[in-house]
CSV table of C-alpha atoms and ligand atoms in Angstrom, one decimal:
chain,number,residue,atom,x,y,z
A,1,UNK,CA,114.4,88.0,125.0
A,2,UNK,CA,111.7,90.5,125.6
A,3,UNK,CA,110.6,93.7,123.8
A,4,UNK,CA,111.4,95.6,126.9
A,5,UNK,CA,115.0,94.5,126.8
A,6,UNK,CA,115.4,95.8,123.3
A,7,UNK,CA,115.0,99.3,124.7
A,8,UNK,CA,111.7,100.3,123.2
A,9,UNK,CA,109.7,103.1,125.0
A,10,UNK,CA,106.8,102.5,127.3
A,11,UNK,CA,104.0,103.7,125.0
A,12,UNK,CA,105.4,101.3,122.3
A,13,UNK,CA,105.6,98.4,124.7
A,14,UNK,CA,102.0,99.1,125.7
A,15,UNK,CA,100.9,98.9,122.0
A,16,UNK,CA,102.9,95.6,121.5
A,17,UNK,CA,101.2,94.2,124.6
A,18,UNK,CA,97.8,95.2,123.2
A,19,UNK,CA,98.7,93.3,120.0
A,20,UNK,CA,99.4,90.3,122.1
A,21,UNK,CA,103.0,89.8,121.0
A,22,UNK,CA,105.0,88.1,123.7
A,23,UNK,CA,108.5,87.8,122.3
A,24,UNK,CA,110.3,89.5,119.4
A,25,UNK,CA,110.5,87.5,116.2
A,26,UNK,CA,114.1,86.8,115.1
A,27,UNK,CA,114.2,89.6,112.6
A,28,UNK,CA,112.8,92.0,115.2
A,29,UNK,CA,115.4,90.9,117.8
A,30,UNK,CA,118.2,91.4,115.2
A,31,UNK,CA,117.0,94.6,113.6
A,32,UNK,CA,115.4,96.7,116.4
A,33,UNK,CA,118.6,97.4,118.4
A,34,UNK,CA,120.5,98.6,115.4
A,35,UNK,CA,117.7,100.8,114.2
A,36,UNK,CA,117.4,102.3,117.7
A,37,UNK,CA,121.1,103.1,117.5
A,38,UNK,CA,120.4,105.2,114.4
A,39,UNK,CA,122.2,102.8,112.1
A,40,UNK,CA,121.3,102.0,108.5
A,41,UNK,CA,120.0,98.5,108.3
A,42,UNK,CA,119.8,96.1,105.4
A,43,UNK,CA,117.5,93.2,106.3
A,44,UNK,CA,116.8,90.0,104.5
A,45,UNK,CA,113.2,89.2,105.5
A,46,UNK,CA,110.0,88.3,103.8
A,47,UNK,CA,106.3,88.8,104.7
A,48,UNK,CA,105.4,86.6,107.7
A,49,UNK,CA,108.6,87.2,109.6
A,50,UNK,CA,107.3,90.2,111.6
A,51,UNK,CA,109.5,92.5,109.5
A,52,UNK,CA,106.9,95.3,109.5
A,53,UNK,CA,107.1,95.6,113.3
A,54,UNK,CA,110.9,95.1,112.9
A,55,UNK,CA,111.2,98.5,111.3
A,56,UNK,CA,108.0,100.3,112.5
A,57,UNK,CA,108.6,99.9,116.3
A,58,UNK,CA,112.1,101.4,116.4
A,59,UNK,CA,111.2,104.0,113.8
A,60,UNK,CA,108.4,105.2,116.0
A,61,UNK,CA,110.7,105.1,119.0
A,62,UNK,CA,113.3,107.2,117.2
A,63,UNK,CA,110.8,109.7,115.9
A,64,UNK,CA,109.3,110.3,119.4
A,65,UNK,CA,112.5,110.3,121.4
A,66,UNK,CA,115.1,111.9,119.1
A,67,UNK,CA,113.0,114.6,117.5
A,68,UNK,CA,111.6,117.7,119.1
A,69,UNK,CA,107.8,118.0,118.7
A,70,UNK,CA,107.2,119.9,115.5
A,71,UNK,CA,104.2,122.2,115.3
A,72,UNK,CA,103.7,121.8,111.5
A,73,UNK,CA,104.4,118.2,111.5
A,74,UNK,CA,106.6,117.8,108.4
A,75,UNK,CA,106.9,114.2,107.1
A,76,UNK,CA,109.8,112.8,109.1
A,77,UNK,CA,109.5,109.1,108.2
A,78,UNK,CA,108.8,107.8,104.7
A,79,UNK,CA,108.0,104.1,104.1
A,80,UNK,CA,108.0,103.1,100.4
A,81,UNK,CA,106.2,99.9,99.4
A,82,UNK,CA,105.6,98.3,96.0
A,83,UNK,CA,101.9,97.6,96.3
A,84,UNK,CA,98.8,99.3,97.5
A,85,UNK,CA,97.9,96.4,99.7
A,86,UNK,CA,101.2,96.3,101.4
A,87,UNK,CA,101.1,100.1,101.9
A,88,UNK,CA,97.7,99.8,103.5
A,89,UNK,CA,98.9,97.0,105.8
A,90,UNK,CA,102.1,98.8,106.8
A,91,UNK,CA,100.0,101.9,107.6
A,92,UNK,CA,97.5,99.8,109.7
A,93,UNK,CA,100.5,98.5,111.7
A,94,UNK,CA,102.0,102.0,112.1
A,95,UNK,CA,98.6,103.2,113.5
A,96,UNK,CA,98.3,100.3,115.9
A,97,UNK,CA,101.9,100.6,117.2
A,98,UNK,CA,101.6,104.4,117.6
A,99,UNK,CA,98.3,104.3,119.4
A,100,UNK,CA,99.8,105.6,122.6
A,101,UNK,CA,102.2,108.1,120.9
A,102,UNK,CA,101.7,111.6,119.6
A,103,UNK,CA,102.3,110.5,116.1
A,104,UNK,CA,100.2,111.1,113.0
A,105,UNK,CA,100.5,108.9,110.0
A,106,UNK,CA,98.8,108.3,106.7
A,107,UNK,CA,99.0,106.2,103.5
A,108,UNK,CA,98.9,107.2,99.9
A,109,UNK,CA,98.7,105.0,96.8
A,110,UNK,CA,97.4,105.3,93.2
A,111,UNK,CA,94.1,104.1,91.8
A,112,UNK,CA,92.0,106.1,94.1
A,113,UNK,CA,91.0,109.8,94.4
A,114,UNK,CA,94.0,111.8,95.6
A,115,UNK,CA,91.9,114.5,97.3
A,116,UNK,CA,91.4,112.9,100.7
A,117,UNK,CA,95.0,111.8,100.7
A,118,UNK,CA,96.1,115.4,100.1
A,119,UNK,CA,93.7,116.8,102.7
A,120,UNK,CA,95.3,114.5,105.4
A,121,UNK,CA,98.8,115.4,104.4
A,122,UNK,CA,98.0,119.1,104.6
A,123,UNK,CA,96.9,118.6,108.2
A,124,UNK,CA,100.4,117.3,108.9
A,125,UNK,CA,101.7,113.8,109.2
A,126,UNK,CA,104.9,112.5,110.8
A,127,UNK,CA,104.9,109.1,109.0
A,128,UNK,CA,103.9,108.7,105.4
A,129,UNK,CA,103.5,105.2,103.9
A,130,UNK,CA,103.4,105.4,100.1
A,131,UNK,CA,103.7,103.6,96.8
A,132,UNK,CA,106.2,105.3,94.5
A,133,UNK,CA,103.8,106.5,91.7
A,134,UNK,CA,101.4,108.4,93.8
A,135,UNK,CA,104.1,109.8,96.0
A,136,UNK,CA,106.0,111.3,93.0
A,137,UNK,CA,102.7,112.5,91.5
A,138,UNK,CA,101.8,114.5,94.6
A,139,UNK,CA,105.3,115.8,95.0
A,140,UNK,CA,105.3,116.9,91.4
A,141,UNK,CA,102.1,118.8,92.0
A,142,UNK,CA,103.7,120.5,95.0
A,143,UNK,CA,101.2,118.9,97.4
A,144,UNK,CA,103.8,117.4,99.7
A,145,UNK,CA,107.4,117.9,100.7
A,146,UNK,CA,109.9,115.2,101.6
A,147,UNK,CA,112.6,117.7,102.6
A,148,UNK,CA,112.4,116.9,106.3
A,149,UNK,CA,112.5,113.2,106.1
A,150,UNK,CA,114.8,111.7,108.8
A,151,UNK,CA,114.0,108.0,108.3
A,152,UNK,CA,113.6,106.3,105.0
A,153,UNK,CA,112.3,102.7,104.7
A,154,UNK,CA,112.3,100.7,101.5
A,155,UNK,CA,110.1,97.7,102.0
A,156,UNK,CA,110.2,94.7,99.7
A,157,UNK,CA,112.9,96.2,97.6
A,158,UNK,CA,113.2,93.1,95.4
A,159,UNK,CA,109.6,93.4,94.4
A,160,UNK,CA,110.1,97.1,93.7
A,161,UNK,CA,112.7,96.2,91.2
A,162,UNK,CA,110.6,93.4,89.7
A,163,UNK,CA,107.8,95.9,89.2
A,164,UNK,CA,110.0,98.4,87.4
A,165,UNK,CA,110.3,101.0,90.2
A,166,UNK,CA,114.0,101.5,90.1
A,167,UNK,CA,113.7,104.9,88.4
A,168,UNK,CA,111.0,106.0,90.8
A,169,UNK,CA,113.1,105.0,93.8
A,170,UNK,CA,116.0,107.0,92.3
A,171,UNK,CA,113.7,110.0,92.0
A,172,UNK,CA,112.5,109.7,95.6
A,173,UNK,CA,116.1,109.6,96.8
A,174,UNK,CA,116.6,113.0,95.2
A,175,UNK,CA,113.6,114.4,97.1
A,176,UNK,CA,114.8,113.4,100.6
A,177,UNK,CA,117.7,114.9,102.5
A,178,UNK,CA,121.0,113.1,102.1
A,179,UNK,CA,121.5,112.9,105.9
A,180,UNK,CA,118.9,110.4,107.0
A,181,UNK,CA,118.6,106.9,108.5
A,182,UNK,CA,117.8,104.2,105.9
A,183,UNK,CA,116.2,100.8,106.4
A,184,UNK,CA,116.0,98.4,103.5
A,185,UNK,CA,114.1,95.1,103.5
A,186,UNK,CA,114.3,92.5,100.7
A,187,UNK,CA,113.4,88.8,100.6
A,188,UNK,CA,116.1,88.1,98.0
A,189,UNK,CA,119.5,89.6,97.3
A,190,UNK,CA,120.2,89.7,93.6
A,191,UNK,CA,123.1,91.7,92.1
A,192,UNK,CA,120.6,94.6,91.4
A,193,UNK,CA,119.4,94.7,94.9
A,194,UNK,CA,122.9,94.8,96.2
A,195,UNK,CA,123.6,97.7,93.8
A,196,UNK,CA,120.6,99.5,95.0
A,197,UNK,CA,121.5,98.9,98.7
A,198,UNK,CA,125.0,100.2,98.0
A,199,UNK,CA,123.5,103.4,96.5
A,200,UNK,CA,121.0,104.1,99.3
A,201,UNK,CA,122.5,102.8,102.5
A,202,UNK,CA,125.3,104.2,104.5
A,203,UNK,CA,127.5,101.6,106.1
A,204,UNK,CA,124.6,99.3,106.9
A,205,UNK,CA,124.2,96.7,109.6
A,206,UNK,CA,123.1,93.5,107.8
A,207,UNK,CA,120.5,91.3,109.5
A,208,UNK,CA,118.8,88.2,108.3
A,209,UNK,CA,115.7,86.3,109.2
A,210,UNK,CA,115.7,82.7,107.9
A,211,UNK,CA,112.1,82.2,107.2
A,212,UNK,CA,112.9,80.4,103.9
A,213,UNK,CA,114.5,77.5,105.7
A,214,UNK,CA,112.0,77.4,108.6
A,215,UNK,CA,109.2,77.7,106.2
A,216,UNK,CA,110.5,74.9,104.1
A,217,UNK,CA,111.0,72.7,107.1
A,218,UNK,CA,107.6,73.1,108.8
A,219,UNK,CA,105.5,73.1,105.6
A,220,UNK,CA,104.4,69.8,104.1
A,221,UNK,CA,105.0,70.2,100.4
A,222,UNK,CA,103.5,68.0,97.8
A,223,UNK,CA,103.4,68.0,94.0
A,224,UNK,CA,100.5,66.5,92.1
A,225,UNK,CA,101.5,65.6,88.6
A,226,UNK,CA,98.5,66.2,86.4
A,227,UNK,CA,97.5,66.8,82.8
A,228,UNK,CA,97.2,70.6,82.1
A,229,UNK,CA,93.5,70.3,81.2
A,230,UNK,CA,92.6,68.4,84.4
A,231,UNK,CA,94.0,70.9,86.9
A,232,UNK,CA,90.7,72.6,87.5
A,233,UNK,CA,89.0,69.3,88.2
A,234,UNK,CA,91.8,68.2,90.5
A,235,UNK,CA,91.9,71.4,92.5
A,236,UNK,CA,88.2,71.3,93.1
A,237,UNK,CA,88.4,67.7,94.1
A,238,UNK,CA,91.2,68.4,96.6
A,239,UNK,CA,89.5,71.3,98.2
A,240,UNK,CA,86.1,69.6,98.4
A,241,UNK,CA,87.4,66.1,99.6
A,242,UNK,CA,89.7,67.7,102.1
A,243,UNK,CA,86.9,70.1,103.2
A,244,UNK,CA,89.5,72.9,103.2
A,245,UNK,CA,88.2,76.1,104.6
A,246,UNK,CA,90.9,78.7,103.9
A,247,UNK,CA,92.9,78.1,100.7
A,248,UNK,CA,95.2,80.6,99.0
A,249,UNK,CA,95.6,79.6,95.3
A,250,UNK,CA,98.2,81.1,93.1
A,251,UNK,CA,97.9,81.4,89.3
A,252,UNK,CA,100.4,82.9,86.9
A,253,UNK,CA,98.1,85.3,85.2
A,254,UNK,CA,95.2,87.6,86.1
A,255,UNK,CA,93.1,86.0,83.4
A,256,UNK,CA,93.8,82.5,84.8
A,257,UNK,CA,92.8,83.8,88.3
A,258,UNK,CA,89.5,85.0,87.1
A,259,UNK,CA,88.8,81.8,85.1
A,260,UNK,CA,89.6,79.5,88.0
A,261,UNK,CA,87.6,81.6,90.4
A,262,UNK,CA,84.5,81.3,88.2
A,263,UNK,CA,84.9,77.6,87.9
A,264,UNK,CA,85.2,77.2,91.7
A,265,UNK,CA,82.1,79.3,92.2
A,266,UNK,CA,80.1,77.2,89.8
A,267,UNK,CA,81.2,74.1,91.7
A,268,UNK,CA,79.8,75.5,94.9
A,269,UNK,CA,83.1,76.7,96.4
A,270,UNK,CA,83.0,80.4,97.5
A,271,UNK,CA,86.0,82.0,95.9
A,272,UNK,CA,87.3,85.5,95.0
A,273,UNK,CA,90.2,86.6,92.8
A,274,UNK,CA,92.6,89.3,93.8
A,275,UNK,CA,94.9,90.8,91.2
A,276,UNK,CA,96.1,94.1,89.7
A,277,UNK,CA,93.1,94.6,87.5
A,278,UNK,CA,90.7,94.6,90.4
A,279,UNK,CA,89.6,97.8,91.9
A,280,UNK,CA,90.9,98.7,95.4
A,281,UNK,CA,87.4,98.2,96.8
A,282,UNK,CA,87.1,94.7,95.2
A,283,UNK,CA,90.4,93.6,96.6
A,284,UNK,CA,89.7,94.9,100.1
A,285,UNK,CA,86.3,93.1,100.0
A,286,UNK,CA,87.8,89.8,98.7
A,287,UNK,CA,90.5,89.9,101.4
A,288,UNK,CA,88.0,90.7,104.2
A,289,UNK,CA,85.8,87.8,103.0
A,290,UNK,CA,88.7,85.5,103.0
A,291,UNK,CA,89.8,86.6,106.5
A,292,UNK,CA,86.3,86.3,108.0
A,293,UNK,CA,85.7,82.9,106.5
A,294,UNK,CA,82.9,83.8,104.1
A,295,UNK,CA,85.2,83.2,101.1
A,296,UNK,CA,86.9,79.8,101.2
A,297,UNK,CA,89.3,80.3,98.3
A,298,UNK,CA,91.3,83.3,97.4
A,299,UNK,CA,92.9,83.1,94.0
A,300,UNK,CA,95.8,85.5,93.5
A,301,UNK,CA,98.7,86.4,91.3
A,302,UNK,CA,102.1,86.7,92.9
A,303,UNK,CA,102.2,90.5,92.7
A,304,UNK,CA,98.7,90.9,94.2
A,305,UNK,CA,99.4,88.4,97.0
A,306,UNK,CA,102.6,90.1,97.9
A,307,UNK,CA,102.3,91.7,101.3
A,308,UNK,CA,98.8,90.3,102.1
A,309,UNK,CA,98.6,90.1,105.9
A,310,UNK,CA,96.8,86.7,106.4
A,311,UNK,CA,98.2,84.9,109.4
A,312,UNK,CA,98.1,81.2,109.8
A,313,UNK,CA,97.1,79.9,106.4
A,314,UNK,CA,96.5,76.2,106.4
A,315,UNK,CA,96.7,75.6,102.7
A,316,UNK,CA,98.5,77.2,99.8
A,317,UNK,CA,98.0,75.7,96.3
A,318,UNK,CA,100.1,76.6,93.3
A,319,UNK,CA,97.7,76.1,90.4
A,320,UNK,CA,100.7,76.8,88.3
A,321,UNK,CA,104.3,76.9,89.4
A,322,UNK,CA,105.9,80.3,89.3
A,323,UNK,CA,108.7,80.6,86.7
A,324,UNK,CA,110.9,82.4,89.2
A,325,UNK,CA,111.9,79.8,91.8
A,326,UNK,CA,112.1,82.4,94.7
A,327,UNK,CA,108.4,83.1,94.2
A,328,UNK,CA,107.7,79.6,95.2
A,329,UNK,CA,109.4,80.2,98.5
A,330,UNK,CA,107.4,83.4,99.0
A,331,UNK,CA,104.1,81.6,98.2
A,332,UNK,CA,104.6,78.6,100.5
A,333,UNK,CA,106.0,80.8,103.2
A,334,UNK,CA,102.4,81.9,103.8
A,335,UNK,CA,101.5,78.6,105.4
A,336,UNK,CA,104.3,78.4,107.9
A,337,UNK,CA,103.6,81.5,110.0
A,338,UNK,CA,104.0,81.7,113.7
A,339,UNK,CA,105.1,78.1,113.8
A,340,UNK,CA,101.7,76.8,112.6
A,341,UNK,CA,101.9,73.8,110.3
A,342,UNK,CA,100.8,74.3,106.8
A,343,UNK,CA,100.4,72.4,103.6
A,344,UNK,CA,101.7,73.6,100.2
A,345,UNK,CA,100.5,71.8,97.1
A,346,UNK,CA,101.6,72.3,93.6
A,347,UNK,CA,99.7,71.1,90.5
A,348,UNK,CA,102.4,70.4,87.9
A,349,UNK,CA,101.9,69.7,84.3
A,350,UNK,CA,104.5,68.4,81.9
A,351,UNK,CA,105.5,71.9,80.6
A,352,UNK,CA,106.3,73.0,84.2
A,353,UNK,CA,108.9,70.3,84.7
A,354,UNK,CA,111.8,72.7,84.3
A,355,UNK,CA,110.3,75.1,86.9
A,356,UNK,CA,109.9,72.3,89.3
A,357,UNK,CA,113.5,71.3,88.9
A,358,UNK,CA,114.6,74.9,89.5
A,359,UNK,CA,112.5,75.1,92.7
A,360,UNK,CA,113.9,71.8,94.0
A,361,UNK,CA,117.4,73.0,93.4
A,362,UNK,CA,116.7,76.3,95.3
A,363,UNK,CA,115.1,74.6,98.3
A,364,UNK,CA,117.7,71.8,98.3
A,365,UNK,CA,115.2,68.9,98.4
A,366,UNK,CA,112.9,67.0,96.1
A,367,UNK,CA,109.2,67.4,96.7
A,368,UNK,CA,107.0,64.3,97.2
A,369,UNK,CA,105.0,63.5,94.1
A,370,UNK,CA,101.5,62.1,94.0
A,371,UNK,CA,99.1,61.2,91.2
A,372,UNK,CA,95.4,61.1,91.7
A,373,UNK,CA,93.4,58.5,89.8
A,374,UNK,CA,91.4,60.1,87.0
A,375,UNK,CA,93.7,63.2,87.0
A,376,UNK,CA,96.8,61.5,85.7
A,377,UNK,CA,99.5,63.5,83.8
A,378,UNK,CA,99.4,63.4,80.0
A,379,UNK,CA,102.2,61.0,78.9
A,380,UNK,CA,102.3,62.6,75.5
A,381,UNK,CA,102.5,66.2,76.6
A,382,UNK,CA,105.6,68.1,75.9
A,383,UNK,CA,108.0,69.0,78.7
A,384,UNK,CA,109.0,72.2,76.9
A,385,UNK,CA,108.6,75.1,79.3
A,386,UNK,CA,105.7,77.4,78.7
A,387,UNK,CA,106.7,79.9,76.1
A,388,UNK,CA,107.7,83.3,77.5
A,389,UNK,CA,104.7,84.8,75.7
A,390,UNK,CA,102.4,82.6,77.7
A,391,UNK,CA,103.8,83.1,81.1
A,392,UNK,CA,103.2,85.9,83.6
A,393,UNK,CA,104.7,88.5,81.3
A,394,UNK,CA,101.7,88.0,79.1
A,395,UNK,CA,99.4,89.4,81.7
A,396,UNK,CA,101.6,92.5,82.0
A,397,UNK,CA,101.8,93.1,78.3
A,398,UNK,CA,98.1,92.5,77.7
A,399,UNK,CA,97.2,94.9,80.5
A,400,UNK,CA,99.4,97.6,79.2
A,401,UNK,CA,97.3,97.6,76.1
A,402,UNK,CA,94.3,98.5,78.3
A,403,UNK,CA,96.1,101.3,79.9
A,404,UNK,CA,93.8,104.0,78.4
A,405,UNK,CA,90.8,102.6,80.2
A,406,UNK,CA,92.6,102.8,83.5
A,407,UNK,CA,94.3,106.2,83.1
A,408,UNK,CA,95.2,107.9,86.3
A,409,UNK,CA,93.3,111.1,86.8
A,410,UNK,CA,96.0,113.0,88.5
A,411,UNK,CA,98.5,115.0,86.6
A,412,UNK,CA,101.6,112.9,86.0
A,413,UNK,CA,102.6,114.6,82.8
A,414,UNK,CA,106.2,114.7,83.9
A,415,UNK,CA,106.4,110.9,84.1
A,416,UNK,CA,107.0,108.8,81.1
A,417,UNK,CA,104.7,106.3,79.6
A,418,UNK,CA,106.4,103.2,80.8
A,419,UNK,CA,106.2,104.5,84.4
A,420,UNK,CA,102.5,105.2,84.1
A,421,UNK,CA,102.0,101.7,82.7
A,422,UNK,CA,103.7,100.4,85.8
A,423,UNK,CA,101.3,102.2,88.0
A,424,UNK,CA,98.3,100.8,86.1
A,425,UNK,CA,99.5,97.3,86.5
A,426,UNK,CA,98.8,97.3,90.2
B,23,AMP,P1,104.9,90.8,108.8
B,23,AMP,O1,106.1,89.9,108.4
B,23,AMP,O2,105.4,92.1,109.2
B,23,AMP,O3,103.9,90.8,107.6
B,23,AMP,O4,104.1,90.1,110.0
B,23,AMP,C1,103.5,88.9,109.9
B,23,AMP,C2,102.5,88.7,111.0
B,23,AMP,O5,103.1,88.4,112.3
B,23,AMP,C3,101.5,89.8,111.3
B,23,AMP,O6,100.2,89.3,111.4
B,23,AMP,C4,102.0,90.4,112.6
B,23,AMP,O7,100.9,91.0,113.3
B,23,AMP,C5,102.5,89.2,113.3
B,23,AMP,N1,103.7,89.5,114.3
B,23,AMP,C6,104.6,90.4,114.1
B,23,AMP,N2,105.5,90.4,115.1
B,23,AMP,C7,105.0,89.5,116.0
B,23,AMP,C8,105.5,89.0,117.3
B,23,AMP,N3,106.6,89.4,117.8
B,23,AMP,N4,104.8,88.0,117.8
B,23,AMP,C9,103.7,87.5,117.2
B,23,AMP,N5,103.2,87.9,116.0
B,23,AMP,C10,103.9,88.9,115.4
C-alpha cells in the first residue's frame, strides 16, 4: 500500500515524501479513501497512530481539488482540538503537508494575545486550527466567520468531553453550515461520545486503528510495588541506575508534577514540568528541551501530555496510576510508536490497588510486579483508593479558585463562568 495508491494529489505526495513517510499507517490507509470520497468519518485512533495526517492529507486534497480558488479566502476547513499543544502540533502538520499547495492556515488558542491571531485571520486563511474557547471568543467579537466551512474536524473528541467542552462544541456546530463534511477522532467510545457523533456526523464510515492492542503488545510493562513515601527515591534510582535519557513521567496533579520535578533537579537529573498552569512559553520551552535532549525527564499531567508529538519515547513512568483506566493506555502508548520498543513502568502504592486492577482488566493481562530492596511497599498501608478530593479533580478545583489571577483579557462576557474556568485550566 502506498500513499499514491490512496489517490492523493502530487503536491501532497511530495510533502509526504519530504517528511520521509514510506507507507500509510493503518488509520491513514483506512480513513484517507473515505475522506477523499467526501464521506463523514468516525475514527477510533489515539495520538501516535498517524491520525493527524489521516485527516489532514485528504482534507487538503479535498480543499484544493474540489473548491474553486477563492479570492478572499474564507475559512473552509475548521479543526477543533482540546488543548493548545495539540492545536499547535496539528497546525504544524497542516503547514508541512500543504507546503506545495496554495493553502493558507493558522492556529488560534487562548492564553496568548489575540491580536496577532486576528491579524492573520484577516489576511484570509483556508484552514483554521483552534481550541474552542478562543474560537468562540473571536466569533463573538465578530472577528471571524465560520459560515463558509466545508470540512469540520473534531480531534480527540473524548478529551474534549472530559474537559467540559460539550457546550462549546454545540455552539460551534451552530456557527458552521449544516452542509459540510465531518471527521471525528476519538481514542475511546463512551456513550457520550457516541451521542455526540450521532449529533454531528451524517451517515459516517467507521474506521479503527488498533494502537491499544499493538501498544500493549510491544511495550514492556512493569509495576513496582512501593510505599507511597518512597516513590520519589525509587524513581530517581531507576532513572539514574538505568541511565535513562528521555523519560516521560506522569503525575496525577499539577502540584505533584512541580514537586517531583524539583526533587529530580536537586538530585542532578534535568527535568521540566508541563501542565495547565504553565505559560505557553514555558511549555514550549520544556518540550523543546525534552526533544533536543537537554531535559532528561518531562513530568506531565494527563491533560497537558495529551497530543504532545514526541516520537519514539523509550521510557514512560507512571509516578501515580491514573484513576481512569483508559488514560493508562494513552500514557503507555507513547512508548510503542512506529514499532519501536518501549518500557512502561508504574509505581504503585497500596491505595492504588483498585486502579491497578481496573487497568489489568481493561488490557486483559496482569502486569509483572517487582519490588526493589529499600523501596518496599508499606504492609500496613490502607488499600482504600485515594479519596476523590485527593485525585486529579483536586487540581482542577484548586485551580478554579485561582481563576482571577489568570483571567482572559479578551471579551468573553457572553460565556458563562464555568466555561471560562475550563479555559483557564489549560
Ligand atoms: P499522530 O498520531 O498524528 O500524532 O502522529 C504520530 C507520529 O507519527 C508523528 O510524529 C508523525 O509525524 C508520524 N507519522 C504519521 N504518519 C506516518 C507515516 N505514514 N509513516 C511514518 N510516520 C508517520
